[in-house]
Coordinates of C-alpha atoms in Angstrom, one line a residue:
X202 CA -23.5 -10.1 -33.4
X203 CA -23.2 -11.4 -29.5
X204 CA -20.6 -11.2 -27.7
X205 CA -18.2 -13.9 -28.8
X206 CA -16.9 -15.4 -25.6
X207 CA -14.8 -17.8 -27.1
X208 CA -12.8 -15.4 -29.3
X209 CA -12.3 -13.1 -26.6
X210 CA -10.8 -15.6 -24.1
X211 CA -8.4 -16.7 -26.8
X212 CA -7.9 -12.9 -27.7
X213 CA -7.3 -12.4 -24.4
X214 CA -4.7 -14.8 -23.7
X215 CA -2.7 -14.1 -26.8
X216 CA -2.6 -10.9 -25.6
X217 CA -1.0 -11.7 -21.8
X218 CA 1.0 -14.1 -23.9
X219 CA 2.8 -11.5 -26.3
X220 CA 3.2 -8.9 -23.0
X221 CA 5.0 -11.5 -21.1
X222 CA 7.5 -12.4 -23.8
X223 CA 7.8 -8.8 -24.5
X224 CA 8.4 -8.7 -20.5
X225 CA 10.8 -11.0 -20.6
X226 CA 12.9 -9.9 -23.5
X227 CA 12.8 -6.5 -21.4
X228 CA 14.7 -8.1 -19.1
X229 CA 17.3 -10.0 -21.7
X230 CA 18.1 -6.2 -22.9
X231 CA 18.3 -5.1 -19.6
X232 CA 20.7 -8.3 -18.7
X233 CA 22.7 -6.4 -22.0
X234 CA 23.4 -3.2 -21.0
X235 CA 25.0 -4.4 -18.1
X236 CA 27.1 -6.6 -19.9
X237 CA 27.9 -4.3 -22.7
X238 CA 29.6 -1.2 -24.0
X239 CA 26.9 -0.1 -26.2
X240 CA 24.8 2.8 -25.9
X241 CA 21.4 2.6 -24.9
X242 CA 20.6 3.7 -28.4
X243 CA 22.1 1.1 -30.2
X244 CA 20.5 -1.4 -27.2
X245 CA 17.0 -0.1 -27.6
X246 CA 16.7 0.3 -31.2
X247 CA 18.8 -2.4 -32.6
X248 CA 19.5 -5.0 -29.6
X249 CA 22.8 -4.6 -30.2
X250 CA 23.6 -6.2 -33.2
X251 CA 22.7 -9.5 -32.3
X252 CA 19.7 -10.3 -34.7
X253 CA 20.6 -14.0 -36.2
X254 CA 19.0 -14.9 -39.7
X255 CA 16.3 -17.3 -37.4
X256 CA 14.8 -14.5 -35.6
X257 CA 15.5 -11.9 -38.5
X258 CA 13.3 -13.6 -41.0
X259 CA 10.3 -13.9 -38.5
X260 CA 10.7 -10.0 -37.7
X261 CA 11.4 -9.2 -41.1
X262 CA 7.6 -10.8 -42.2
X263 CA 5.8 -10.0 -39.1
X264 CA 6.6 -6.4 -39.2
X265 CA 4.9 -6.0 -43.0
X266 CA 2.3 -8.9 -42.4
X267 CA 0.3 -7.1 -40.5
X268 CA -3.4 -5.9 -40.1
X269 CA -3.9 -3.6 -43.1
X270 CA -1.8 -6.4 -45.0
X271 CA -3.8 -9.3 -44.1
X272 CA -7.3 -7.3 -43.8
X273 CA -6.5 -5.1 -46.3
X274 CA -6.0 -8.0 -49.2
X275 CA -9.3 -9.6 -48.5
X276 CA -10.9 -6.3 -49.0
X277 CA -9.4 -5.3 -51.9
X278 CA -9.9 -8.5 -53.6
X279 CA -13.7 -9.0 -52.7
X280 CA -14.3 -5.6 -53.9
X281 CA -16.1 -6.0 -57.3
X282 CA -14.6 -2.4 -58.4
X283 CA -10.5 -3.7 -57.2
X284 CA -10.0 -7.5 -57.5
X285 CA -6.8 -9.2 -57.3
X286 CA -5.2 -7.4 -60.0
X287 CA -5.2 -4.2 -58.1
X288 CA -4.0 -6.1 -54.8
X289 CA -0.6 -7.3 -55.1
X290 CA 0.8 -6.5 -52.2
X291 CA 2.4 -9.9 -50.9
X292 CA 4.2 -9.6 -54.7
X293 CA 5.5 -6.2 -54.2
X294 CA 6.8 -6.4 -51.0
X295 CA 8.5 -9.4 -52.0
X296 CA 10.2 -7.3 -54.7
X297 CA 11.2 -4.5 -51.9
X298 CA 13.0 -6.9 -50.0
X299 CA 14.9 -8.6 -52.6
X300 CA 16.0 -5.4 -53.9
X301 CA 16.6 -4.5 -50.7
X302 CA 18.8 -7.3 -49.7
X303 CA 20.5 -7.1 -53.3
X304 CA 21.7 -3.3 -53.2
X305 CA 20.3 -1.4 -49.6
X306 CA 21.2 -4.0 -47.1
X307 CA 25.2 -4.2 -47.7
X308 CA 26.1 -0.2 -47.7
X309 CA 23.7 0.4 -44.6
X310 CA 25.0 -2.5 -42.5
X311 CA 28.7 -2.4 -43.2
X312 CA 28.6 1.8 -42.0
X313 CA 26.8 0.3 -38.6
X314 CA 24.2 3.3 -39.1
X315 CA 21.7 3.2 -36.1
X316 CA 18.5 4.6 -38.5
X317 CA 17.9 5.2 -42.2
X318 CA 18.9 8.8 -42.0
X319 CA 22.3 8.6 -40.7
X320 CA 23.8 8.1 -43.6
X321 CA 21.9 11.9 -44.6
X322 CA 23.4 13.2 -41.3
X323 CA 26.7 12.0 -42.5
X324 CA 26.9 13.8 -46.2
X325 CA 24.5 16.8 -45.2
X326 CA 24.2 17.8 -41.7
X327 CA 22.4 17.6 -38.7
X328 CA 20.4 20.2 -39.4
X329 CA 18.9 19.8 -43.0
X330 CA 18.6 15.8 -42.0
X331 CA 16.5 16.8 -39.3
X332 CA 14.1 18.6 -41.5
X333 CA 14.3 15.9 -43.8
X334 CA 13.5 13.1 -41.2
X335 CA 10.0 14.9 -40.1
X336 CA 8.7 12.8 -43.4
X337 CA 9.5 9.1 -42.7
X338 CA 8.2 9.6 -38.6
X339 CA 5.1 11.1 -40.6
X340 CA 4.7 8.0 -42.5
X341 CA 5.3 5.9 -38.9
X342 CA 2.7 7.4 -37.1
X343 CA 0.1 7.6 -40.7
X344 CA 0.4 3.7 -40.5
X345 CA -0.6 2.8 -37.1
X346 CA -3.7 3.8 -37.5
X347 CA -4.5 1.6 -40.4
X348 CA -3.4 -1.0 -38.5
X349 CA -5.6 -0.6 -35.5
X350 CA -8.9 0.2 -37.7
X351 CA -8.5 -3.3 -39.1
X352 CA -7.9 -4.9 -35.7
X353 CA -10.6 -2.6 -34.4
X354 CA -13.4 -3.1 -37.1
X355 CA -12.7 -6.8 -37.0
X356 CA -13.3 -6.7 -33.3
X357 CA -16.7 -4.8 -33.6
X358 CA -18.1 -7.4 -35.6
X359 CA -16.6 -10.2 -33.8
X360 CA -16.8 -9.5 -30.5
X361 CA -19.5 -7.1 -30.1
X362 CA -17.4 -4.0 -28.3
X363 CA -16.9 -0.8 -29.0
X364 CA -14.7 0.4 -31.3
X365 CA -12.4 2.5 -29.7
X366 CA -12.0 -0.1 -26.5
X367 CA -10.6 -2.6 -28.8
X368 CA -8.3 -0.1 -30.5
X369 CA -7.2 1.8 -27.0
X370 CA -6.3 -1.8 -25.3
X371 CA -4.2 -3.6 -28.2
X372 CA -2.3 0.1 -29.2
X373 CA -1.4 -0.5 -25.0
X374 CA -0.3 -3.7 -25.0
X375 CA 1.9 -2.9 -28.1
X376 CA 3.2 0.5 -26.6
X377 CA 4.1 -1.4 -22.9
X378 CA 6.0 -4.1 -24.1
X379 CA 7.7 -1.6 -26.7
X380 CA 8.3 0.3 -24.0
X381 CA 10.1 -2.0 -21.6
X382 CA 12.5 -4.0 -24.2
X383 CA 12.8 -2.0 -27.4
X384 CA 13.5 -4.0 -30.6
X385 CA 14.0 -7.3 -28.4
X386 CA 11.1 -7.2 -27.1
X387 CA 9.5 -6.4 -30.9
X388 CA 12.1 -9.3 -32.3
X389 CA 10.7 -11.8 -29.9
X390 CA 6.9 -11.1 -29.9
X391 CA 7.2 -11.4 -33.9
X392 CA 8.4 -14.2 -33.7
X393 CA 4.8 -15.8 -31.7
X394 CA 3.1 -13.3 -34.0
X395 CA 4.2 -14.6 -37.3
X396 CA 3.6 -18.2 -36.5
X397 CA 0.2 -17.4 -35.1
X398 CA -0.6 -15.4 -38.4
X399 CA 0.6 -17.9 -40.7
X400 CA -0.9 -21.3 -38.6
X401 CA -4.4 -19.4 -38.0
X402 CA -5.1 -18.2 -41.5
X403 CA -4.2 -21.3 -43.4
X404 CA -5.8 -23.3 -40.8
X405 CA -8.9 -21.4 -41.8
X406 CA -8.4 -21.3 -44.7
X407 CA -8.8 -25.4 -45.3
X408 CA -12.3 -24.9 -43.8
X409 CA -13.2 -22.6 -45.6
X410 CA -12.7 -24.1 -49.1
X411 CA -14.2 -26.9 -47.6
X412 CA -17.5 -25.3 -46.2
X413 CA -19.6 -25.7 -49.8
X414 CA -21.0 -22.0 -48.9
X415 CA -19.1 -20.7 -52.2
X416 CA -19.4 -21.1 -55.6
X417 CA -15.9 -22.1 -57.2
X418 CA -13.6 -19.9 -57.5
X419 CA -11.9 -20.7 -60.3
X420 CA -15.1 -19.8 -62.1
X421 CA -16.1 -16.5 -60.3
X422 CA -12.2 -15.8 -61.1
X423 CA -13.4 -14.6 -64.3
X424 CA -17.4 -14.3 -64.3
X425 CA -20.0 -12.0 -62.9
X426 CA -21.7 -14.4 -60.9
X427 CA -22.7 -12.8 -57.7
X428 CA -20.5 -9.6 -58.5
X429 CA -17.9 -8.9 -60.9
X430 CA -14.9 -11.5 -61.5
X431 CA -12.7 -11.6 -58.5
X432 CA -9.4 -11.3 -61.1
X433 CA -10.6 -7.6 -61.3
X434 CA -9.7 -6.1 -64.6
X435 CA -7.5 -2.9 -65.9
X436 CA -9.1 -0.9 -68.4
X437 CA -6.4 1.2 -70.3
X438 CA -7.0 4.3 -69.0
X439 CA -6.0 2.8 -65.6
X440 CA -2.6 1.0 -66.7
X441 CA -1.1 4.1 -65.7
X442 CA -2.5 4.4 -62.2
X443 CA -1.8 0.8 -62.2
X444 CA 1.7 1.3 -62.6
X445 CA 2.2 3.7 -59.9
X446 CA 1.1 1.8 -57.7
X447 CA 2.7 -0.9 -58.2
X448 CA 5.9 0.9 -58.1
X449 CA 4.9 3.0 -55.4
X450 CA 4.9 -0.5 -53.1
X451 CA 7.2 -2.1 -54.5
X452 CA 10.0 0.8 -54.0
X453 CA 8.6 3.3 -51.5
X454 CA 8.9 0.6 -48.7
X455 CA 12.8 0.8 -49.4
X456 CA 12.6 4.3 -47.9
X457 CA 11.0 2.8 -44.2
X458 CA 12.7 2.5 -41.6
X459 CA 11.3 -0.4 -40.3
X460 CA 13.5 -2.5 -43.0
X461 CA 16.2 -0.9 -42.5
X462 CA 15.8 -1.3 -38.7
X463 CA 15.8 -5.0 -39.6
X464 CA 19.1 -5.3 -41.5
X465 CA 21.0 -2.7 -39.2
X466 CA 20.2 -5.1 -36.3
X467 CA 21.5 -8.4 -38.0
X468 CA 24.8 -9.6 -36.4
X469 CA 26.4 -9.4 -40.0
X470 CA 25.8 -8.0 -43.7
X471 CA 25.4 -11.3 -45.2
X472 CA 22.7 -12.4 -42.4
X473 CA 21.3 -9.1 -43.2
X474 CA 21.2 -10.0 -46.5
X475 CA 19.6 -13.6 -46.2
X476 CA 17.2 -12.2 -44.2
X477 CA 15.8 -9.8 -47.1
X478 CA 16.2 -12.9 -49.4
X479 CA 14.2 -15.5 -47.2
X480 CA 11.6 -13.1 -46.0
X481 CA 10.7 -12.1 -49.8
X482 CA 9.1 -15.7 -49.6
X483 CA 7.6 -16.2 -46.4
X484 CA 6.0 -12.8 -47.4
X485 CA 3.7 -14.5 -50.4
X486 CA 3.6 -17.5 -48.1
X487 CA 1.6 -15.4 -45.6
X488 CA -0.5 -13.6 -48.3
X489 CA -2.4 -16.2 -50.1
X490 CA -4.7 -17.0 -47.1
X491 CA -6.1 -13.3 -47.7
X492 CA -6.6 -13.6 -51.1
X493 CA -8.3 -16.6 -50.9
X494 CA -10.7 -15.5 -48.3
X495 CA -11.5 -12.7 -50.5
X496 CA -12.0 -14.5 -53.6
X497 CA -14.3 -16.7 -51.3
X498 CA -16.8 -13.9 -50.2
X499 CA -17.1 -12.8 -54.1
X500 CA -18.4 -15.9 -54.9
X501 CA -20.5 -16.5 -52.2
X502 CA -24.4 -16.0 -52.6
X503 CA -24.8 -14.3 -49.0
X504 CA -28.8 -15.0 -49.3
X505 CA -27.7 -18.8 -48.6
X506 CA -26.0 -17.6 -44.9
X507 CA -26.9 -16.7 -42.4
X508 CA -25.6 -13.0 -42.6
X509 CA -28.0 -12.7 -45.9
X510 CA -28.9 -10.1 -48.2
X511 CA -27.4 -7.3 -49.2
X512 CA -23.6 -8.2 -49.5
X513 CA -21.1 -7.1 -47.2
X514 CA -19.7 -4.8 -49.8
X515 CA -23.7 -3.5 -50.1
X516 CA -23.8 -2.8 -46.5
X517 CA -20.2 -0.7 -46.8
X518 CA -19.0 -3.3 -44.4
X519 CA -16.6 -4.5 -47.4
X520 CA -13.8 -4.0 -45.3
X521 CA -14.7 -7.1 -43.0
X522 CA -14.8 -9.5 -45.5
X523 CA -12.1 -11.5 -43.5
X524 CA -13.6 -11.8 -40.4
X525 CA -17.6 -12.1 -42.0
X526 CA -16.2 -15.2 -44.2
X527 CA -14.5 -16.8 -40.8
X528 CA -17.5 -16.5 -39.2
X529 CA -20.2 -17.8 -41.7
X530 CA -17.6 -20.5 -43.2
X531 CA -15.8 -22.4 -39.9
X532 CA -16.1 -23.8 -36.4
X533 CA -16.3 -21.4 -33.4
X534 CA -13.2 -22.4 -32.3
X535 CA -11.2 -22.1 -35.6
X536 CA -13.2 -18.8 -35.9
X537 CA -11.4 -18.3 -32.3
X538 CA -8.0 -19.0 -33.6
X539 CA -8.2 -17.3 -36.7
X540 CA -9.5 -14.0 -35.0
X541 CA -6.1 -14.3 -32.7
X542 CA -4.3 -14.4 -35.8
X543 CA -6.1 -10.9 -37.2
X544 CA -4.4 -9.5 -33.3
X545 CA -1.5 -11.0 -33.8
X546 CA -0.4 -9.7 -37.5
X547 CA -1.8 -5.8 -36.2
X548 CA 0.2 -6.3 -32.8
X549 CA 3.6 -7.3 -35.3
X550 CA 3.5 -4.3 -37.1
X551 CA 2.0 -1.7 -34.6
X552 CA 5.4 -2.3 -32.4
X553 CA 7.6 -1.8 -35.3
X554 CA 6.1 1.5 -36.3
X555 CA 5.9 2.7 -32.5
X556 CA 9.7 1.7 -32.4
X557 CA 11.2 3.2 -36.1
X558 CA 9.6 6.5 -35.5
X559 CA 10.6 6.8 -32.0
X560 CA 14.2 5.9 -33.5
X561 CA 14.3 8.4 -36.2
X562 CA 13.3 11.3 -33.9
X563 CA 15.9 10.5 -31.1
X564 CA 18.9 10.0 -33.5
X565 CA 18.3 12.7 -36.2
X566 CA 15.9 15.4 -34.3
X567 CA 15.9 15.1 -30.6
X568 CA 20.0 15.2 -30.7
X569 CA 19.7 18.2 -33.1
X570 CA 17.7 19.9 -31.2
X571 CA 19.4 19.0 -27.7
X572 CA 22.7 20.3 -29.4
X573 CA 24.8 18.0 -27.3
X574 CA 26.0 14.4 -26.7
X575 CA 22.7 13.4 -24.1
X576 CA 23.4 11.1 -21.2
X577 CA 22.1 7.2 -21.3
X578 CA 19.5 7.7 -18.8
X579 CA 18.3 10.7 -20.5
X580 CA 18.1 9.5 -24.1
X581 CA 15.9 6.0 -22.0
X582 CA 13.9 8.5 -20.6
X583 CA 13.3 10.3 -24.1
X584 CA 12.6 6.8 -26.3
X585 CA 10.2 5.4 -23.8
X586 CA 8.1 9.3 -23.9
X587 CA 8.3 9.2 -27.6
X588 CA 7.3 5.7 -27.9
X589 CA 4.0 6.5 -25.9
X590 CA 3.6 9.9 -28.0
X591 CA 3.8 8.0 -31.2
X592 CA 1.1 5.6 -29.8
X593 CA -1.5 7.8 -28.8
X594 CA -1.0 10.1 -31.8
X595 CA -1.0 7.6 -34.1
X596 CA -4.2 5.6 -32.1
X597 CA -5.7 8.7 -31.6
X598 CA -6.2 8.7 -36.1
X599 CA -8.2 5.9 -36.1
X600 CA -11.4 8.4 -35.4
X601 CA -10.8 9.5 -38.8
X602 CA -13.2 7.2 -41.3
X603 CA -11.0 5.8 -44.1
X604 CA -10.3 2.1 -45.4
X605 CA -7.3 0.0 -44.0
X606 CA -5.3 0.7 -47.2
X607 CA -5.6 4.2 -47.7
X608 CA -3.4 4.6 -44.6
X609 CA -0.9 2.5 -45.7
X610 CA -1.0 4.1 -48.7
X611 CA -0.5 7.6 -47.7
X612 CA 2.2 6.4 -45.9
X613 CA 3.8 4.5 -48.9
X614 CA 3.1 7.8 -51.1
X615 CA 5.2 9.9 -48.9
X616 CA 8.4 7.6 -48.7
X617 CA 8.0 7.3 -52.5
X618 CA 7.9 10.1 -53.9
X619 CA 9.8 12.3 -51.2
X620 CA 12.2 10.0 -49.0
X621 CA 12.9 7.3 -52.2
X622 CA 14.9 9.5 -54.4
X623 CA 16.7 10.8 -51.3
X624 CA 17.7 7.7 -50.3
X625 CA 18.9 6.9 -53.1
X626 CA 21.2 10.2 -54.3
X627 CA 22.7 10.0 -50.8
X628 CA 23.2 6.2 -50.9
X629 CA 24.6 5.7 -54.3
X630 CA 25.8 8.6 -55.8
X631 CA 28.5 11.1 -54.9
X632 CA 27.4 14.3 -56.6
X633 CA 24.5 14.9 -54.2
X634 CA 24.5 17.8 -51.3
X635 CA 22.8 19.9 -49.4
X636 CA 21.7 22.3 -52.1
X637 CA 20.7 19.6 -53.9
X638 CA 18.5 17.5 -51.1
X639 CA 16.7 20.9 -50.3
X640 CA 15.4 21.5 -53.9
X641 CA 14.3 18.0 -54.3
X642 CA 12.6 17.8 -51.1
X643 CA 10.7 21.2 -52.1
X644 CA 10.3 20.0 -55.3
X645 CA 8.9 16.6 -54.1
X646 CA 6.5 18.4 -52.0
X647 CA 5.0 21.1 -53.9
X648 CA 4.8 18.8 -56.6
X649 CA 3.1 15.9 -54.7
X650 CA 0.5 18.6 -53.4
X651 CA -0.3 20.3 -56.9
X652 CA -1.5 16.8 -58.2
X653 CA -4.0 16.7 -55.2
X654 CA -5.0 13.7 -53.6
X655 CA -9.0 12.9 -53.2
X656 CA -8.4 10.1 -50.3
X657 CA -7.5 13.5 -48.6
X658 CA -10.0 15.9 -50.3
X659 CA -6.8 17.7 -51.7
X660 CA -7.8 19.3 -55.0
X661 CA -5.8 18.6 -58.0
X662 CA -4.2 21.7 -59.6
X663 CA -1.5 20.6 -62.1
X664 CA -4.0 18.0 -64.3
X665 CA -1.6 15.8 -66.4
X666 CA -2.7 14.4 -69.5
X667 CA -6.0 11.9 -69.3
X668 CA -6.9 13.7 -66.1
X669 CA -10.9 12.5 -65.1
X670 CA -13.4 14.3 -63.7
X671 CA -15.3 11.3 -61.3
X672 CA -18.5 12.3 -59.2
X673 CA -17.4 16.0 -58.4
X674 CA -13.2 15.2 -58.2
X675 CA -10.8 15.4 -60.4
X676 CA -8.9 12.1 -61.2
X677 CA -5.0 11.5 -62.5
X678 CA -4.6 8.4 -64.3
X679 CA -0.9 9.0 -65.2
X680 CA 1.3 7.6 -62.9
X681 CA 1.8 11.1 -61.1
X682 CA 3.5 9.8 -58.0
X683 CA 6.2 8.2 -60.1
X684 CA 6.7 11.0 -62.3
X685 CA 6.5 13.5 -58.7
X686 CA 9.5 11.0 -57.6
X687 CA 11.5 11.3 -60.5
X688 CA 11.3 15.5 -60.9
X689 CA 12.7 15.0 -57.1
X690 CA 15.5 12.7 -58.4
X691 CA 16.4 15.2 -61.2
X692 CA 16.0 17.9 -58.8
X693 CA 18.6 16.7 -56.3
X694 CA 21.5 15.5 -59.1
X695 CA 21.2 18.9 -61.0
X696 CA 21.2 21.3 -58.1
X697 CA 23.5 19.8 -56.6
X698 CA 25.9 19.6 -59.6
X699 CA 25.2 23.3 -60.3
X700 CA 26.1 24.4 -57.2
X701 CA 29.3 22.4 -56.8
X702 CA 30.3 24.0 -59.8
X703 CA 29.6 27.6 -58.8
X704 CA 31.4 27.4 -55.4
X705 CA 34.2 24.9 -56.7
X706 CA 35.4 27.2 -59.3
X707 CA 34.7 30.5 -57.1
X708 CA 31.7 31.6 -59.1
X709 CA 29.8 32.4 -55.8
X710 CA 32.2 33.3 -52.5
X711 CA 32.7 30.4 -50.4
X712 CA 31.1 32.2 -47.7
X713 CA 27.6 31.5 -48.7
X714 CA 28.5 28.1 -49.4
X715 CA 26.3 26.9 -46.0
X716 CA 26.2 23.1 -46.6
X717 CA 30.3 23.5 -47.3
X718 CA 30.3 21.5 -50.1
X719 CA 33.5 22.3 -51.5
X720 CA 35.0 21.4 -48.2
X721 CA 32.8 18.4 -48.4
X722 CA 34.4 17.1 -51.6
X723 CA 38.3 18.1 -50.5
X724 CA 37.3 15.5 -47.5
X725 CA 35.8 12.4 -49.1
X726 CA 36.6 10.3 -46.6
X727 CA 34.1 10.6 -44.1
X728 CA 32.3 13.5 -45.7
X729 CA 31.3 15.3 -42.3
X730 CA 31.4 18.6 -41.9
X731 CA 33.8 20.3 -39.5
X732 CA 32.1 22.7 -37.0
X733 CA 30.9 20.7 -33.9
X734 CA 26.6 21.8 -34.7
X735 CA 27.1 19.7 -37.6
X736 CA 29.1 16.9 -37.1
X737 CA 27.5 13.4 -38.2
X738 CA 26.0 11.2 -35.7
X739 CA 27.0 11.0 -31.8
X740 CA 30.0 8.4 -31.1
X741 CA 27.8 5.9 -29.8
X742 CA 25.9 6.0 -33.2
X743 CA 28.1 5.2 -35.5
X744 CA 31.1 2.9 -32.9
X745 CA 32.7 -0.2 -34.9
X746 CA 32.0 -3.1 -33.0
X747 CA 35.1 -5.1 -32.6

């Protein structure tokens, strides 16, 4: 395809759009910090508390709406092995942030934790939390580069560039406006971002289902016309995959810090609250364009366009079903719009990831390590280096040749069955400790690794019942990941009740008691440990704003 002029002059100005608002939300944090007794961590990573339920809901959406999310669907239900069936994300994001909101949002915001792990730091340590928290900035930087293949591959076929120039300049844009305002600066350019998603794509959308290039849908819904019915199907040896992943979406993005960033910035608990609530519908809102689009390239005979034969999914271009369908089925200039949208949703999320990983580390491992309370110009210095470590890292996957979704998946499968059952023994239970956390964190890991994981090439060892042997690789079709995430549950609640009992009623010497857990429980109130290398978080992290 020829260079696309058009798209990249509106591509272009959305992009010196977004970097000036995220310029001038820069300045609005910097205009804080003069005006404020907060920290520069609570400035940078929750904008000091300020987040109203407007701005909240956009930020909320945009953050989860983005690339793999809206390239990802259209992919997944246009291939004729998937189908819809096997692509409910919009659904099960919904039903992470309305359990969110219901049970996660209240006992995080009403502690004023500054990341998702504080509340470990608190019960367990420094020290072990730290260890712990290398998993969800793992999961951070696995995402990004989902999120720039989609922007990238869309860009490829769109504007005729190179790969890697169209990754390289949009990860920038995201890490400099990051950079200069923190989570204002994300807050803001979501909100431009999420209207521009949800305008372009449903904009497109009514062209498209009015081009006449399709056959209808309803009908291709359920028969092999061009390819097999766009519904997609389970067969019953795949209800059990089909389950975990379901679950693994719904309840592994609980675990993220990027929602919990959200509701930790709102100015109150109930905001935070409404915000989970209102965002669980704009979330489906912003979905159905994709799964339209993708219905629409199943059922379209692609000798009757001017792309012709073989299909997209024939060619392995599958995962540009999105952006093949703009361009066969609407006007260059809504072609133009929609592709701005496609920048827009990657740009949304990108920035969140860059910022919750750079907030996990400076919280819960850079202040471990440092050993002491670190100055406000020092900890500025250490967010924006992160910030542009986590961006080149994570940019620098997106050589690697895998779909948008198995990114996001990987990174789902990680907060799942290791950071989800951590989360919540820590959050909602008060039996849990150190001994406890450690076992089910080894647990979850060992575990996870015997079952193998073929996106991955990791072979499976431990084969649970109904386990396939497909092309060469062995398959589970049990839900594995669940069962991985329960043994880690388990794992935490016994092992920590054993060993409370052993030290409480002297069976082992309180000297080898190294996560003090019987001083723990004689000081419920605050649950911090005494000695000052393991005292919770620093004062600025956890002040009470009057």
């Amino acid at each position: 395809m020829a260079l696309n002029i058009s798209s990249l002059v509106t591509i272009v100005i959305f992009y010196i759009c977004v970097l000036a608002i995220g310029i001038w939300a820069s300045m609005k944090s910097k205009q804080m910090r003069k005006n404020t007794k907060s920290g520069q961590v609570e400035i940078s990573f929750l904008a000091n508390r300020s987040i109203g339920l407007l701005l909240g809901m956009f930020t909320m959406t945009a953050t989860w709406v983005g690339g793999t999310f809206v390239i990802g669907i259209a992919e997944s239900v246009y291939d004729p092995t998937k189908g819809l069936i096997w692509t409910l994300i919009p659904l099960q994001v919904s039903i992470s942030f309305i359990i969110g909101g219901l049970f996660f949002a209240k006992p995080m915001r009403e502690e004023n934790y500054i990341s998702m792990m504080d509340p470990f730091q608190r019960k367990y340590g420094k020290k072990l939390t730290a260890v712990i928290a290398i998993v969800p900035v793992l999961s951070e930087i696995i995402w990004i580069p989902g999120l720039l293949t989609a922007l990238g591959s869309t860009m490829t076929v769109v504007l005729d560039l190179p790969f890697s120039v169209c990754v390289w300049i949009s990860a920038a844009v995201a890490i400099i406006y990051t950079v200069l305002g923190g989570l204002y600066s994300v807050a803001y350019t979501d909100v431009i971002q999420i209207l521009l998603i949800l305008i372009s794509l449903w904009l497109c959308v009514l062209f498209i289902l009015t081009s006449g290039i399709y056959t209808n849908i309803i009908e291709t819904a359920i028969s092999n016309t061009y390819q097999a019915p766009w519904l997609g199907r389970i067969e019953s040896i795949e209800l059990g995959k089909w389950i975990d992943n379901f679950l693994l979406m719904s309840m592994g993005n609980l675990a993220v810090q990027d929602f919990h960033q959200r509701t930790l910035s709102s100015s109150s608990t109930s905001t935070a609250r409404f915000i989970c609530f209102i965002a669980a519908g704009l979330v489906i809102i912003a979905g159905i364009p994709s799964v339209l689009i993708g219905a629409v390239a199943a059922s379209t005979d692609w000798n009757s366009t001017s792309y012709g034969s073989p299909s997209p999914y024939e060619r392995g271009e599958g995962a540009m079903a999105l952006p093949i369908i703009l361009h066969q089925s609407t006007p260059i200039y809504i072609f133009a719009f929609g592709i701005s949208g496609v920048a827009a949703a990657v740009m949304s999320s990108a920035d969140s990831f860059l910022l919750s990983a750079t907030t996990i580390f400076t919280t819960n491992i850079y202040q471990t390590i440092r050993n002491r309370k670190a100055s406000d110009k020092e900890l500025q210095w250490v967010i924006r280096i992160c910030i542009i470590v986590v961006g080149i890292v994570g940019t620098s996957l997106t050589n690697l040749s895998s779909g948008v979704l198995v990114f996001w998946i990987l990174g789902s499968d990680l907060t799942y069955t290791i950071m989800f059952p951590q989360l919540l023994c820590v959050l909602f239970t008060d039996v849990s400790n150190g001994y406890g956390a450690t076992t089910g964190f080894l647990v979850a890991v060992v575990l996870r690794m015997l079952c193998g994981e073929p996106l991955i090439g990791l072979p499976v060892i431990l084969h649970f019942p109904q386990c396939i042997l497909e092309d060469g690789v062995y398959i589970q079709t049990w839900p594995f990941k669940t069962i991985c995430m329960l043994t880690a549950l388990v794992s935490i609640l016994l092992f920590s009740y054993v060993s409370l009992v052993l030290f409480q009623k002297g069976i082992l010497p309180e000297r080898w008691d190294v996560f003090k857990v019987k001083t723990q429980r004689e000081s419920p109130a605050d649950g911090v440990r005494e000695d000052n290398d393991d005292k919770t978080v620093s004062e600025s992290m956890l002040e009470i704003k009057s």
